[in-house]
Coordinates of C-alpha atoms in Angstrom, one line a residue:
Chain A
X22 CA 3.3 50.1 -58.0
X23 CA 2.2 46.8 -59.4
X24 CA 4.2 44.9 -56.9
X25 CA 2.4 46.8 -54.1
X26 CA -0.9 45.7 -55.5
X27 CA 0.2 42.1 -55.5
X28 CA 1.3 42.4 -52.0
X29 CA -2.0 43.8 -50.9
X30 CA -3.8 41.0 -52.7
X31 CA -1.6 38.4 -51.0
X32 CA -2.3 40.2 -47.8
X33 CA -6.0 39.8 -48.2
X34 CA -6.1 36.3 -49.4
X35 CA -3.6 35.3 -46.7
X36 CA -6.2 35.8 -44.0
X37 CA -7.4 32.3 -44.5
X38 CA -3.9 31.0 -44.5
X39 CA -1.7 30.1 -41.6
X40 CA -1.7 31.0 -37.9
X41 CA 1.5 33.0 -38.2
X42 CA 0.0 35.3 -40.8
X43 CA -2.9 35.9 -38.5
X44 CA -0.5 36.5 -35.7
X45 CA 1.2 39.1 -37.9
X46 CA -1.8 41.3 -37.4
X47 CA -1.5 41.0 -33.7
X48 CA 2.2 42.0 -34.1
X49 CA 1.3 45.0 -36.3
X50 CA -1.1 46.3 -33.7
X51 CA 1.4 45.9 -30.9
X52 CA 4.1 47.6 -32.9
X53 CA 1.9 50.5 -34.0
X54 CA 0.9 51.0 -30.3
X55 CA 4.5 51.4 -29.4
X56 CA 5.0 53.8 -32.3
X57 CA 2.1 55.9 -31.2
X58 CA 3.5 56.0 -27.6
X59 CA 6.9 57.0 -28.9
X60 CA 5.3 59.8 -31.1
X61 CA 3.0 61.2 -28.5
X62 CA 5.0 60.9 -25.3
X63 CA 6.3 64.5 -25.6
X64 CA 2.8 65.7 -26.3
X65 CA 1.4 64.0 -23.2
X66 CA 4.1 65.5 -21.2
X67 CA 3.3 69.0 -22.6
X68 CA -0.3 68.5 -21.6
X69 CA 0.9 67.7 -18.1
X70 CA -0.4 64.1 -18.2
X71 CA 3.0 62.7 -18.0
X72 CA 5.9 63.7 -15.9
X73 CA 9.2 64.7 -17.3
X74 CA 11.3 61.4 -17.3
X75 CA 14.3 63.4 -16.1
X76 CA 12.6 65.0 -13.1
X77 CA 13.8 63.6 -9.8
X78 CA 13.8 66.2 -7.1
X79 CA 10.2 66.7 -6.4
X80 CA 9.3 63.0 -6.2
X81 CA 9.5 60.7 -3.2
X82 CA 12.1 57.9 -3.6
X83 CA 11.1 54.3 -4.1
X84 CA 7.4 54.8 -3.8
X85 CA 5.2 51.8 -4.8
X86 CA 2.7 52.3 -7.6
X87 CA 0.0 54.8 -6.7
X88 CA -2.5 57.2 -8.3
X89 CA 0.2 59.9 -8.5
X90 CA 2.9 57.6 -9.9
X91 CA 1.2 54.7 -11.7
X92 CA 4.3 52.6 -11.9
X93 CA 5.9 53.9 -8.7
X94 CA 9.2 55.8 -8.5
X95 CA 12.8 54.7 -8.6
X96 CA 15.8 55.2 -6.3
X97 CA 16.7 58.4 -8.0
X98 CA 13.0 59.5 -7.7
X99 CA 12.2 59.0 -11.4
X100 CA 8.6 58.4 -12.3
X101 CA 8.7 54.8 -13.7
X102 CA 5.6 55.3 -15.8
X103 CA 7.1 58.2 -17.6
X104 CA 10.5 56.5 -18.0
X105 CA 8.8 53.4 -19.4
X106 CA 6.9 55.4 -22.0
X107 CA 9.8 57.6 -23.0
X108 CA 12.0 54.4 -23.2
X109 CA 9.9 53.5 -26.2
X110 CA 11.3 56.6 -28.0
X111 CA 14.8 55.7 -27.2
X112 CA 14.4 52.1 -28.3
X113 CA 12.6 52.9 -31.6
X114 CA 14.9 55.7 -32.5
X115 CA 18.1 53.7 -32.1
X116 CA 16.7 50.5 -33.6
X117 CA 15.3 52.2 -36.7
X118 CA 18.5 54.1 -37.1
X119 CA 20.6 50.9 -36.6
X120 CA 18.6 48.7 -39.0
X121 CA 18.5 51.6 -41.6
X122 CA 22.3 52.0 -41.3
X123 CA 23.0 48.3 -41.8
X124 CA 20.6 48.3 -44.8
X125 CA 22.3 51.3 -46.3
X126 CA 25.7 49.7 -45.9
X127 CA 24.8 46.0 -46.5
X128 CA 22.6 46.3 -49.6
X129 CA 24.9 48.3 -51.9
X130 CA 27.9 46.3 -50.8
X131 CA 26.0 43.1 -51.5
X132 CA 25.0 44.3 -55.0
X133 CA 28.4 45.5 -55.9
X134 CA 30.1 42.3 -54.6
X135 CA 27.7 40.0 -56.4
X136 CA 27.6 42.0 -59.6
X137 CA 31.3 42.7 -60.0
X138 CA 32.6 39.5 -58.5
X139 CA 36.4 38.9 -58.6
X140 CA 38.8 40.0 -55.9
X141 CA 36.5 42.6 -54.4
X142 CA 33.8 39.9 -54.0
X143 CA 36.2 37.5 -52.3
X144 CA 37.6 40.1 -49.9
X145 CA 34.1 41.3 -48.9
X146 CA 32.9 37.8 -48.5
X147 CA 35.8 36.9 -46.2
X148 CA 35.2 40.1 -44.2
X149 CA 31.5 39.6 -43.8
X150 CA 31.8 35.9 -43.0
X151 CA 34.3 36.7 -40.2
X152 CA 31.9 39.3 -38.7
X153 CA 29.0 36.8 -39.2
X154 CA 30.8 34.0 -37.3
X155 CA 31.0 36.0 -34.1
X156 CA 28.0 36.4 -31.7
X157 CA 26.2 39.6 -32.4
X158 CA 25.9 40.7 -28.8
X159 CA 29.7 40.4 -28.3
X160 CA 30.4 42.5 -31.4
X161 CA 28.0 45.2 -30.4
X162 CA 29.3 45.3 -26.8
X163 CA 32.9 45.7 -28.1
X164 CA 32.0 48.4 -30.6
X165 CA 29.9 50.3 -28.1
X166 CA 32.7 50.2 -25.7
X167 CA 35.0 51.7 -28.3
X168 CA 32.8 54.4 -29.8
X169 CA 31.2 55.5 -26.5
X170 CA 27.7 56.6 -25.7
X171 CA 25.1 58.4 -27.9
X172 CA 22.2 57.7 -30.2
X173 CA 24.2 57.4 -33.3
X174 CA 27.0 55.6 -31.6
X175 CA 24.6 53.0 -30.2
X176 CA 23.1 52.6 -33.6
X177 CA 26.5 52.0 -35.2
X178 CA 27.4 49.4 -32.5
X179 CA 24.1 47.5 -33.2
X180 CA 24.4 47.7 -36.9
X181 CA 27.7 45.9 -37.2
X182 CA 26.0 42.6 -36.4
X183 CA 23.3 43.1 -39.1
X184 CA 25.3 44.3 -42.1
X185 CA 26.6 40.8 -43.0
X186 CA 23.1 39.5 -43.1
X187 CA 21.9 42.1 -45.6
X188 CA 25.1 41.7 -47.5
X189 CA 24.8 37.9 -47.8
X190 CA 21.1 37.8 -48.9
X191 CA 21.5 40.6 -51.4
X192 CA 24.8 39.3 -52.8
X193 CA 23.5 35.8 -53.3
X194 CA 20.4 37.1 -55.0
X195 CA 22.5 39.4 -57.2
X196 CA 24.7 36.5 -58.3
X197 CA 21.7 34.5 -59.4
X198 CA 19.9 37.4 -61.1
X199 CA 22.8 38.9 -63.0
X200 CA 22.8 36.0 -65.5
X201 CA 19.2 36.7 -66.5
X202 CA 18.5 37.8 -70.0
X203 CA 17.2 41.2 -69.1
X204 CA 20.5 42.1 -67.4
X205 CA 22.4 40.9 -70.4
X206 CA 20.2 42.9 -72.7
X207 CA 20.8 46.1 -70.6
X208 CA 24.5 45.5 -70.8
X209 CA 24.3 45.0 -74.5
X210 CA 22.5 48.3 -74.9
X211 CA 25.5 49.9 -73.2
X212 CA 24.0 50.6 -69.8
X213 CA 26.6 51.6 -67.2
X214 CA 27.2 49.5 -64.1
X215 CA 25.4 52.1 -62.1
X216 CA 22.3 52.0 -64.3
X217 CA 22.2 48.2 -64.3
X218 CA 22.5 48.1 -60.5
X219 CA 20.0 50.9 -59.7
X220 CA 17.4 50.3 -62.5
X221 CA 17.5 46.6 -63.2
X222 CA 18.9 44.8 -60.3
X223 CA 17.9 46.7 -57.2
X224 CA 14.2 45.9 -57.1
X225 CA 14.9 42.3 -58.1
X226 CA 17.2 41.5 -55.2
X227 CA 15.6 43.2 -52.2
X228 CA 12.5 41.0 -51.7
X229 CA 13.9 39.4 -48.5
X230 CA 15.0 42.6 -47.0
X231 CA 11.8 43.6 -45.3
X232 CA 11.8 40.3 -43.4
X233 CA 15.3 40.7 -42.3
X234 CA 14.5 44.3 -41.3
X235 CA 11.7 43.5 -38.9
X236 CA 13.5 40.4 -37.4
X237 CA 16.6 42.4 -36.9
X238 CA 14.6 45.2 -35.4
X239 CA 13.3 42.8 -32.8
X240 CA 16.8 41.6 -32.0
X241 CA 18.1 45.1 -31.9
X242 CA 15.7 46.1 -29.2
X243 CA 17.1 43.2 -27.1
X244 CA 20.7 44.1 -27.8
X245 CA 20.2 47.8 -27.1
X246 CA 18.7 46.9 -23.8
X247 CA 21.7 44.7 -23.1
X248 CA 24.1 47.5 -23.9
X249 CA 22.1 49.8 -21.6
X250 CA 22.3 47.1 -18.9
X251 CA 26.1 47.0 -19.3
X252 CA 26.3 50.8 -18.9
X253 CA 27.0 51.3 -22.6
X254 CA 24.7 52.6 -25.3
X255 CA 22.8 55.8 -24.6
X256 CA 23.9 58.8 -22.4
X257 CA 23.4 58.4 -18.6
X258 CA 20.2 60.3 -18.1
X259 CA 18.3 59.2 -21.2
X260 CA 15.3 57.1 -20.3
X261 CA 16.2 53.6 -21.7
X262 CA 14.8 50.3 -20.5
X263 CA 18.1 48.4 -20.2
X264 CA 19.8 51.0 -18.1
X265 CA 16.7 51.3 -15.9
X266 CA 16.7 47.6 -15.4
X267 CA 20.3 47.7 -14.3
X268 CA 19.3 50.3 -11.6
X269 CA 16.4 48.1 -10.6
X270 CA 18.7 45.1 -10.0
X271 CA 20.4 47.0 -7.1
X272 CA 17.0 47.8 -5.5
X273 CA 15.6 44.3 -5.9
X274 CA 16.9 42.7 -2.7
X275 CA 14.8 45.2 -0.7
X276 CA 11.7 44.0 -2.3
X277 CA 11.2 46.8 -4.8
X278 CA 9.7 45.1 -7.8
X279 CA 8.0 48.0 -9.8
X280 CA 11.2 49.4 -11.2
X281 CA 12.1 46.0 -12.6
X282 CA 8.7 44.8 -13.8
X283 CA 7.4 47.7 -16.0
X284 CA 10.4 48.6 -18.2
X285 CA 11.0 44.8 -18.9
X286 CA 7.4 44.2 -19.7
X287 CA 7.4 47.1 -22.3
X288 CA 10.7 45.8 -23.8
X289 CA 9.4 42.2 -24.1
X290 CA 6.1 43.3 -25.6
X291 CA 7.8 45.3 -28.3
X292 CA 10.1 42.4 -29.1
X293 CA 7.1 40.0 -29.3
X294 CA 5.3 42.5 -31.6
X295 CA 8.2 42.9 -34.0
X296 CA 8.9 39.2 -34.1
X297 CA 5.3 38.4 -35.0
X298 CA 5.5 40.9 -37.8
X299 CA 8.8 39.5 -39.0
X300 CA 7.7 35.9 -39.0
X301 CA 4.4 36.7 -40.7
X302 CA 6.2 38.6 -43.4
X303 CA 8.6 35.8 -43.8
X304 CA 5.8 33.4 -44.5
X305 CA 4.6 35.4 -47.3
X306 CA 7.7 36.6 -48.9
X307 CA 9.0 33.1 -48.9
X308 CA 5.9 30.9 -49.4
X309 CA 8.2 27.9 -49.8
X310 CA 8.9 28.0 -46.1
X311 CA 5.2 27.7 -45.3
X312 CA 4.4 24.5 -43.5
X313 CA 1.3 22.6 -44.5
Chain B
X9 CA 37.2 11.3 -42.1
X10 CA 40.5 12.4 -40.7
X11 CA 41.1 14.2 -43.9
X12 CA 37.8 16.0 -43.5
X13 CA 38.6 17.1 -39.9
X14 CA 42.0 18.3 -41.1
X15 CA 40.5 20.3 -43.8
X16 CA 38.0 21.9 -41.5
X17 CA 40.8 22.8 -39.1
X18 CA 42.7 24.4 -41.9
X19 CA 39.6 26.3 -42.9
X20 CA 39.6 27.7 -39.4
X21 CA 42.8 29.6 -39.8
X22 CA 41.5 32.4 -42.0
X23 CA 38.6 32.9 -39.7
X24 CA 40.8 33.1 -36.6
X25 CA 43.0 35.5 -38.5
X26 CA 39.9 37.6 -39.4
X27 CA 39.0 37.7 -35.7
X28 CA 42.4 39.0 -34.6
X29 CA 42.3 41.6 -37.4
X30 CA 38.8 42.7 -36.4
X31 CA 39.8 43.0 -32.7
X32 CA 43.0 44.8 -33.7
X33 CA 41.2 47.3 -35.9
X34 CA 38.6 47.9 -33.2
X35 CA 41.3 48.6 -30.7
X36 CA 42.7 51.2 -33.0
X37 CA 39.3 52.8 -33.5
X38 CA 39.3 54.4 -30.1
X39 CA 38.9 58.2 -30.6
X40 CA 42.1 60.0 -29.6
X41 CA 45.4 58.6 -28.5
X42 CA 45.3 54.9 -27.6
X43 CA 48.1 55.5 -25.0
X44 CA 45.9 58.0 -23.2
X45 CA 42.9 55.7 -23.4
X46 CA 44.9 52.9 -22.0
X47 CA 46.8 54.7 -19.3
X48 CA 44.1 57.1 -18.2
X49 CA 43.9 60.9 -18.3
X50 CA 46.2 61.4 -15.3
X51 CA 49.3 59.9 -16.9
X52 CA 52.2 62.2 -17.4
X53 CA 53.7 62.8 -20.9
X54 CA 56.8 60.9 -19.8
X55 CA 54.7 57.9 -18.7
X56 CA 52.8 58.1 -22.0
X57 CA 56.0 58.0 -24.0
X58 CA 57.4 55.1 -22.1
X59 CA 54.1 53.3 -22.6
X60 CA 54.0 53.9 -26.3
X61 CA 57.5 52.6 -26.6
X62 CA 56.7 49.5 -24.5
X63 CA 53.5 48.7 -26.4
X64 CA 55.1 49.4 -29.7
X65 CA 52.6 52.1 -30.6
X66 CA 55.3 54.1 -32.4
X67 CA 55.7 51.3 -35.0
X68 CA 53.9 51.3 -38.3
X69 CA 50.4 49.6 -38.1
X70 CA 51.2 46.4 -40.0
X71 CA 54.2 45.8 -37.7
X72 CA 52.0 46.5 -34.7
X73 CA 49.5 43.9 -36.0
X74 CA 52.3 41.3 -36.5
X75 CA 53.6 41.8 -33.0
X76 CA 50.0 41.6 -31.7
X77 CA 49.6 38.3 -33.5
X78 CA 53.0 37.1 -32.1
X79 CA 51.8 37.9 -28.6
X80 CA 48.6 36.1 -29.1
X81 CA 50.4 33.0 -30.3
X82 CA 52.5 33.0 -27.1
X83 CA 49.2 33.4 -25.2
X84 CA 50.4 36.8 -24.0
X85 CA 47.3 39.0 -23.7
X86 CA 49.0 41.6 -21.6
X87 CA 48.0 42.8 -18.1
X88 CA 45.0 44.4 -16.6
X89 CA 45.6 48.2 -16.2
X90 CA 43.6 48.3 -13.0
X91 CA 44.8 45.2 -11.1
X92 CA 48.0 44.4 -12.9
X93 CA 47.1 40.7 -13.1
X94 CA 48.0 38.9 -16.3
X95 CA 44.9 38.5 -18.6
X96 CA 45.7 34.8 -19.1
X97 CA 45.8 34.1 -15.4
X98 CA 42.5 35.8 -14.9
X99 CA 40.9 33.8 -17.8
X100 CA 42.3 30.6 -16.3
X101 CA 40.8 31.4 -13.0
X102 CA 37.4 32.3 -14.3
X103 CA 36.5 30.2 -17.4
X104 CA 35.3 27.3 -15.3
X105 CA 32.6 29.3 -13.6
X106 CA 31.3 30.4 -17.0
X107 CA 31.6 27.0 -18.4
X108 CA 29.7 25.4 -15.6
X109 CA 26.9 28.0 -15.9
X110 CA 26.6 27.6 -19.7
X111 CA 26.5 23.8 -19.3
X112 CA 23.8 23.9 -16.7
X113 CA 21.7 26.3 -18.8
X114 CA 22.0 24.1 -21.8
X115 CA 21.0 21.0 -19.8
X116 CA 18.0 22.8 -18.6
X117 CA 17.1 23.8 -22.2
X118 CA 17.5 20.2 -23.4
X119 CA 15.7 18.5 -20.6
X120 CA 12.7 20.7 -20.9
X121 CA 12.9 21.8 -24.5
X122 CA 13.0 18.4 -26.3
X123 CA 10.0 16.9 -24.4
X124 CA 8.0 20.1 -24.9
X125 CA 8.7 20.0 -28.6
X126 CA 7.8 16.4 -29.0
X127 CA 4.5 16.8 -27.1
X128 CA 3.7 20.0 -29.1
X129 CA 4.3 18.1 -32.4
X130 CA 2.2 15.1 -31.4
X131 CA -0.7 17.3 -30.2
X132 CA -0.3 19.7 -33.1
X133 CA -2.8 22.6 -33.0
X134 CA -4.3 21.4 -29.7
X135 CA -4.1 23.6 -26.7
X136 CA -0.8 22.0 -25.4
X137 CA 0.8 22.9 -28.8
X138 CA -0.5 26.5 -28.7
X139 CA 0.6 26.9 -25.1
X140 CA 4.1 25.6 -25.9
X141 CA 4.6 27.7 -29.0
X142 CA 3.2 30.9 -27.3
X143 CA 5.5 30.1 -24.4
X144 CA 8.5 29.7 -26.7
X145 CA 7.7 33.0 -28.5
X146 CA 7.7 34.8 -25.2
X147 CA 10.8 32.9 -24.2
X148 CA 12.9 34.1 -27.1
X149 CA 11.5 37.6 -26.7
X150 CA 12.3 37.9 -23.0
X151 CA 15.7 39.4 -22.3
X152 CA 17.8 37.5 -19.8
X153 CA 18.3 40.8 -17.9
X154 CA 14.6 41.0 -17.2
X155 CA 13.9 37.3 -16.6
X156 CA 16.8 37.2 -14.2
X157 CA 15.3 40.0 -12.2
X158 CA 11.9 38.4 -12.1
X159 CA 13.4 35.1 -10.9
X160 CA 15.4 36.8 -8.2
X161 CA 12.4 38.7 -7.0
X162 CA 10.1 35.7 -6.9
X163 CA 12.4 32.9 -5.7
X164 CA 15.1 34.6 -3.7
X165 CA 13.5 37.8 -2.3
X166 CA 9.9 36.9 -2.0
X167 CA 9.8 33.1 -1.4
X168 CA 13.4 32.8 -0.1
X169 CA 13.8 29.4 -1.6
X170 CA 17.0 30.0 -3.5
X171 CA 20.1 32.2 -3.1
X172 CA 20.0 35.4 -5.2
X173 CA 23.7 35.5 -6.2
X174 CA 27.1 34.0 -6.0
X175 CA 28.3 30.4 -6.5
X176 CA 28.7 29.3 -2.9
X177 CA 27.1 30.1 0.5
X178 CA 29.4 31.6 3.2
X179 CA 28.9 28.7 5.6
X180 CA 30.0 26.1 3.1
X181 CA 32.7 28.3 1.4
X182 CA 35.2 28.1 4.3
X183 CA 35.9 24.4 4.1
X184 CA 35.4 23.8 0.4
X185 CA 38.4 23.0 -1.7
X186 CA 38.4 23.5 -5.4
X187 CA 40.5 21.6 -7.9
X188 CA 38.8 21.9 -11.2
X189 CA 37.0 25.1 -10.7
X190 CA 33.8 23.3 -11.7
X191 CA 32.1 23.4 -8.3
X192 CA 29.6 20.7 -9.0
X193 CA 32.4 18.3 -10.0
X194 CA 34.6 19.4 -7.0
X195 CA 31.8 18.7 -4.6
X196 CA 31.1 15.3 -6.0
X197 CA 34.8 14.4 -6.0
X198 CA 35.1 15.3 -2.4
X199 CA 31.8 13.5 -1.5
X200 CA 30.8 16.7 0.2
X201 CA 27.0 16.6 -0.2
X202 CA 26.1 19.7 1.8
X203 CA 28.4 21.6 -0.5
X204 CA 26.9 19.9 -3.5
X205 CA 23.4 20.9 -2.5
X206 CA 24.5 24.5 -1.9
X207 CA 26.3 24.7 -5.2
X208 CA 23.3 23.4 -7.1
X209 CA 21.0 25.8 -5.3
X210 CA 23.2 28.7 -6.4
X211 CA 23.2 27.3 -10.0
X212 CA 19.4 27.0 -10.4
X213 CA 18.3 30.5 -11.0
X214 CA 21.1 31.7 -13.3
X215 CA 20.8 28.5 -15.3
X216 CA 17.1 29.0 -15.8
X217 CA 17.6 32.7 -16.8
X218 CA 20.4 31.9 -19.3
X219 CA 18.7 28.7 -20.5
X220 CA 15.3 30.1 -21.4
X221 CA 16.2 31.4 -24.9
X222 CA 17.9 28.2 -26.0
X223 CA 15.0 26.3 -24.4
X224 CA 12.5 28.2 -26.6
X225 CA 14.7 27.6 -29.7
X226 CA 15.1 23.9 -28.9
X227 CA 11.4 23.4 -28.3
X228 CA 10.4 25.1 -31.6
X229 CA 13.0 23.2 -33.6
X230 CA 12.1 19.8 -32.1
X231 CA 8.5 20.5 -32.9
X232 CA 9.1 21.3 -36.5
X233 CA 11.6 18.5 -37.0
X234 CA 9.2 16.0 -35.4
X235 CA 6.3 17.3 -37.6
X236 CA 8.4 16.7 -40.7
X237 CA 9.5 13.2 -39.7
X238 CA 6.0 12.2 -38.5
X239 CA 4.6 12.8 -42.0
X240 CA 7.1 10.4 -43.6
X241 CA 6.0 7.1 -45.1
X242 CA 8.0 4.9 -42.7
X243 CA 6.1 6.3 -39.8
X244 CA 2.9 5.3 -41.5
X245 CA 4.3 1.9 -42.0
X246 CA 5.3 1.6 -38.4
X247 CA 1.8 2.6 -37.4
X248 CA 0.3 0.2 -39.9
X249 CA 2.3 -2.6 -38.3
X250 CA 0.3 -1.9 -35.2
X251 CA 3.1 -0.6 -33.1
X252 CA 2.2 1.4 -30.0
X253 CA 2.0 5.1 -30.8
X254 CA 4.4 5.9 -28.0
X255 CA 6.9 3.5 -29.5
X256 CA 6.5 5.1 -33.0
X257 CA 7.0 8.6 -31.6
X258 CA 9.9 8.0 -29.3
X259 CA 11.8 5.3 -31.2
X260 CA 11.1 5.8 -34.9
X261 CA 10.4 9.5 -35.1
X262 CA 12.4 11.2 -32.3
X263 CA 15.6 9.5 -33.2
X264 CA 15.6 10.9 -36.7
X265 CA 14.2 14.3 -35.7
X266 CA 17.0 14.9 -33.2
X267 CA 19.8 15.4 -35.7
X268 CA 19.1 19.1 -36.5
X269 CA 18.2 19.6 -32.8
X270 CA 21.7 18.4 -31.8
X271 CA 23.3 20.9 -34.2
X272 CA 21.4 23.8 -32.9
X273 CA 22.1 22.8 -29.3
X274 CA 25.9 22.9 -30.1
X275 CA 25.6 26.3 -31.7
X276 CA 23.6 27.6 -28.8
X277 CA 26.4 26.7 -26.4
X278 CA 28.7 29.1 -28.1
X279 CA 26.1 31.8 -28.1
X280 CA 25.4 31.2 -24.4
X281 CA 29.0 32.1 -23.6
X282 CA 28.4 35.6 -24.9
X283 CA 24.9 36.2 -23.4
X284 CA 26.4 34.8 -20.1
X285 CA 27.9 38.3 -19.7
X286 CA 24.5 39.7 -18.8
X287 CA 23.5 36.7 -16.6
X288 CA 26.7 36.8 -14.7
X289 CA 26.2 40.4 -13.8
X290 CA 22.7 39.8 -12.5
X291 CA 23.7 36.9 -10.3
X292 CA 27.2 38.1 -9.4
X293 CA 28.6 35.0 -11.0
X294 CA 32.4 35.2 -10.9
X295 CA 33.0 34.2 -14.5
X296 CA 34.4 35.7 -17.7
X297 CA 31.3 37.8 -18.2
X298 CA 31.3 39.7 -14.9
X299 CA 35.1 40.2 -15.4
X300 CA 34.6 41.8 -18.8
X301 CA 31.8 43.9 -17.3
X302 CA 34.2 45.2 -14.7
X303 CA 36.6 45.9 -17.5
X304 CA 34.0 47.9 -19.4
X305 CA 33.1 50.0 -16.3
X306 CA 36.8 50.7 -15.5
X307 CA 37.7 51.2 -19.2
X308 CA 40.3 48.5 -18.7
X309 CA 41.2 47.9 -22.3
X310 CA 43.3 44.8 -22.2
X311 CA 40.6 43.0 -20.1
X312 CA 37.9 43.8 -22.6
X313 CA 40.1 42.8 -25.5
X314 CA 41.3 39.5 -23.8
X315 CA 37.8 38.6 -22.8
X316 CA 36.3 39.3 -26.2
X317 CA 39.0 37.3 -27.9
X318 CA 38.6 34.4 -25.6
X319 CA 34.9 34.2 -26.0
X320 CA 35.1 34.6 -29.8
X321 CA 37.7 31.9 -30.2
X322 CA 35.8 29.5 -28.0
X323 CA 32.6 30.3 -29.9
X324 CA 34.3 29.5 -33.3
X325 CA 35.9 26.3 -31.9
X326 CA 32.7 25.0 -30.5
X327 CA 30.9 25.6 -33.8
X328 CA 33.6 23.6 -35.5
X329 CA 33.3 20.7 -33.1
X330 CA 29.6 20.7 -33.7
X331 CA 30.1 20.6 -37.5
X332 CA 32.5 17.7 -37.2
X333 CA 30.4 15.7 -34.8
X334 CA 27.4 16.3 -37.1
X335 CA 29.4 14.7 -39.9
X336 CA 30.2 11.8 -37.6
X337 CA 26.6 11.2 -36.7
X338 CA 25.0 11.7 -40.0
X339 CA 26.2 9.1 -42.5
X340 CA 24.6 11.0 -45.4
X341 CA 27.3 13.8 -45.1
X342 CA 30.2 13.1 -47.5
X343 CA 33.6 14.2 -46.4
X344 CA 34.8 15.9 -49.5

């Protein structure tokens, strides 16, 4: 609780600080807007304000934006406005799941590896470094190809690139914290490994995790779109920006711009929002990085 | 120095081994029978058996891994299931296209990014700086598969200035010989200037699409490196001597600020090879990326595996080269 208070205090005093902390508020607003859209898209649809993103038959094909279809319709007769809004749901769902997954795997592994050391530590370090050396997009594409389509599958494919990041940060933190006096005291009192890890180490080694979380989320939105563009990721009919952009590519030579413009605009805005939040958080979790 | 390079090369071995292990494990992760996955659902049981025998799928896993390694060492990546063409031959035919695209994209990033970063640093907190930094934030956030579409719509479909796809126009293609596979180089070597213009015109849009993210990164890094250098004492001394501001910025500051920028440029080159997959699809660029994409669509396993392995190894090798050249350029690094 005390730490929350300190955070809030820092948050307040930071308003005078740097540009990127100010920009963080812009990022938070953008991100919240997308969260709201994701939450309320089904409600809007239930009220009849938004078309079902899977409906095709009753719509004209490739119609430019109009009062009936704000963002026009696609080649399959999808309502682009509805697809774009519902795409937010897919993006946030997968991205939150993927980052949570990499957190759940990476943080405990990092703590164990750093705390126990020895052969386990070396093995895990080697494994994680190998994964880390490879470009994330390539890894995710390979894994997505192997595991097939689906929300959980896509999340797994995305998370493989992020696990090593959490692992490394937490492991290095653990290695430096475990020599502190309070850990030794706990060990001397006969605390089990589990108690030391969960009660004394955990909160001390996860400060950098929120920053990683938001920055990875921004990246994950891009990679998920990339998977969709490659025909991987989510099931065929699901409204997802990347896949819709792939469809838009085929229609582009005939001058149909609306199917390409809107999903991409939504995707880019969400990434900008998340990046702003991540960079702002970074400045205040790691004040040393702050430039004058 | 030679000792240092040797040590770095030696340190590469476990990483390469790790990559092969990773790819091997991924291959075995396919749900169900790998033979069915590789041969397709229509294969008869007899065909499947023969295939398992041929691929050594009946052997224990560690043995399978060893023979997989052996094949890789002999540069034997197998054959495409769909076309039957050896993977190595296909990579040999296509790598030049990807290489040319990545180089062009990187050149674009450097030529625009470094000046933008320098100007932003010199005019810190002025409108030029804010514009450049906002631009670079949007640049890193914009996926290549959206930017590419926007570029095609604007410059190819709407204005008609540049071709939307491919590497070569039909009119030029018939009497154009390729030796190196790098079309720009081929055109120059043959002094065929109509072809050169055509090749360059095809290269512009994909290079911009692929180069935008590195451009944004280079601009940001140049700016922050310049800001740091400009606050140093020797810059103040240079100014106090009454040197022209332009001279101070370009000669005294930029030279020192470039070192971290060069590193990141090298690292970006490796990253470009993987994001080129998306760019190549958009612009129908006949490189490694569009080939892997075809492999994904047709579930052509050896193609995906070979492509991923090739890109990963290139990526790791380029990173190593960057590290070594960094040590060469920076006398402060000790080779221990």
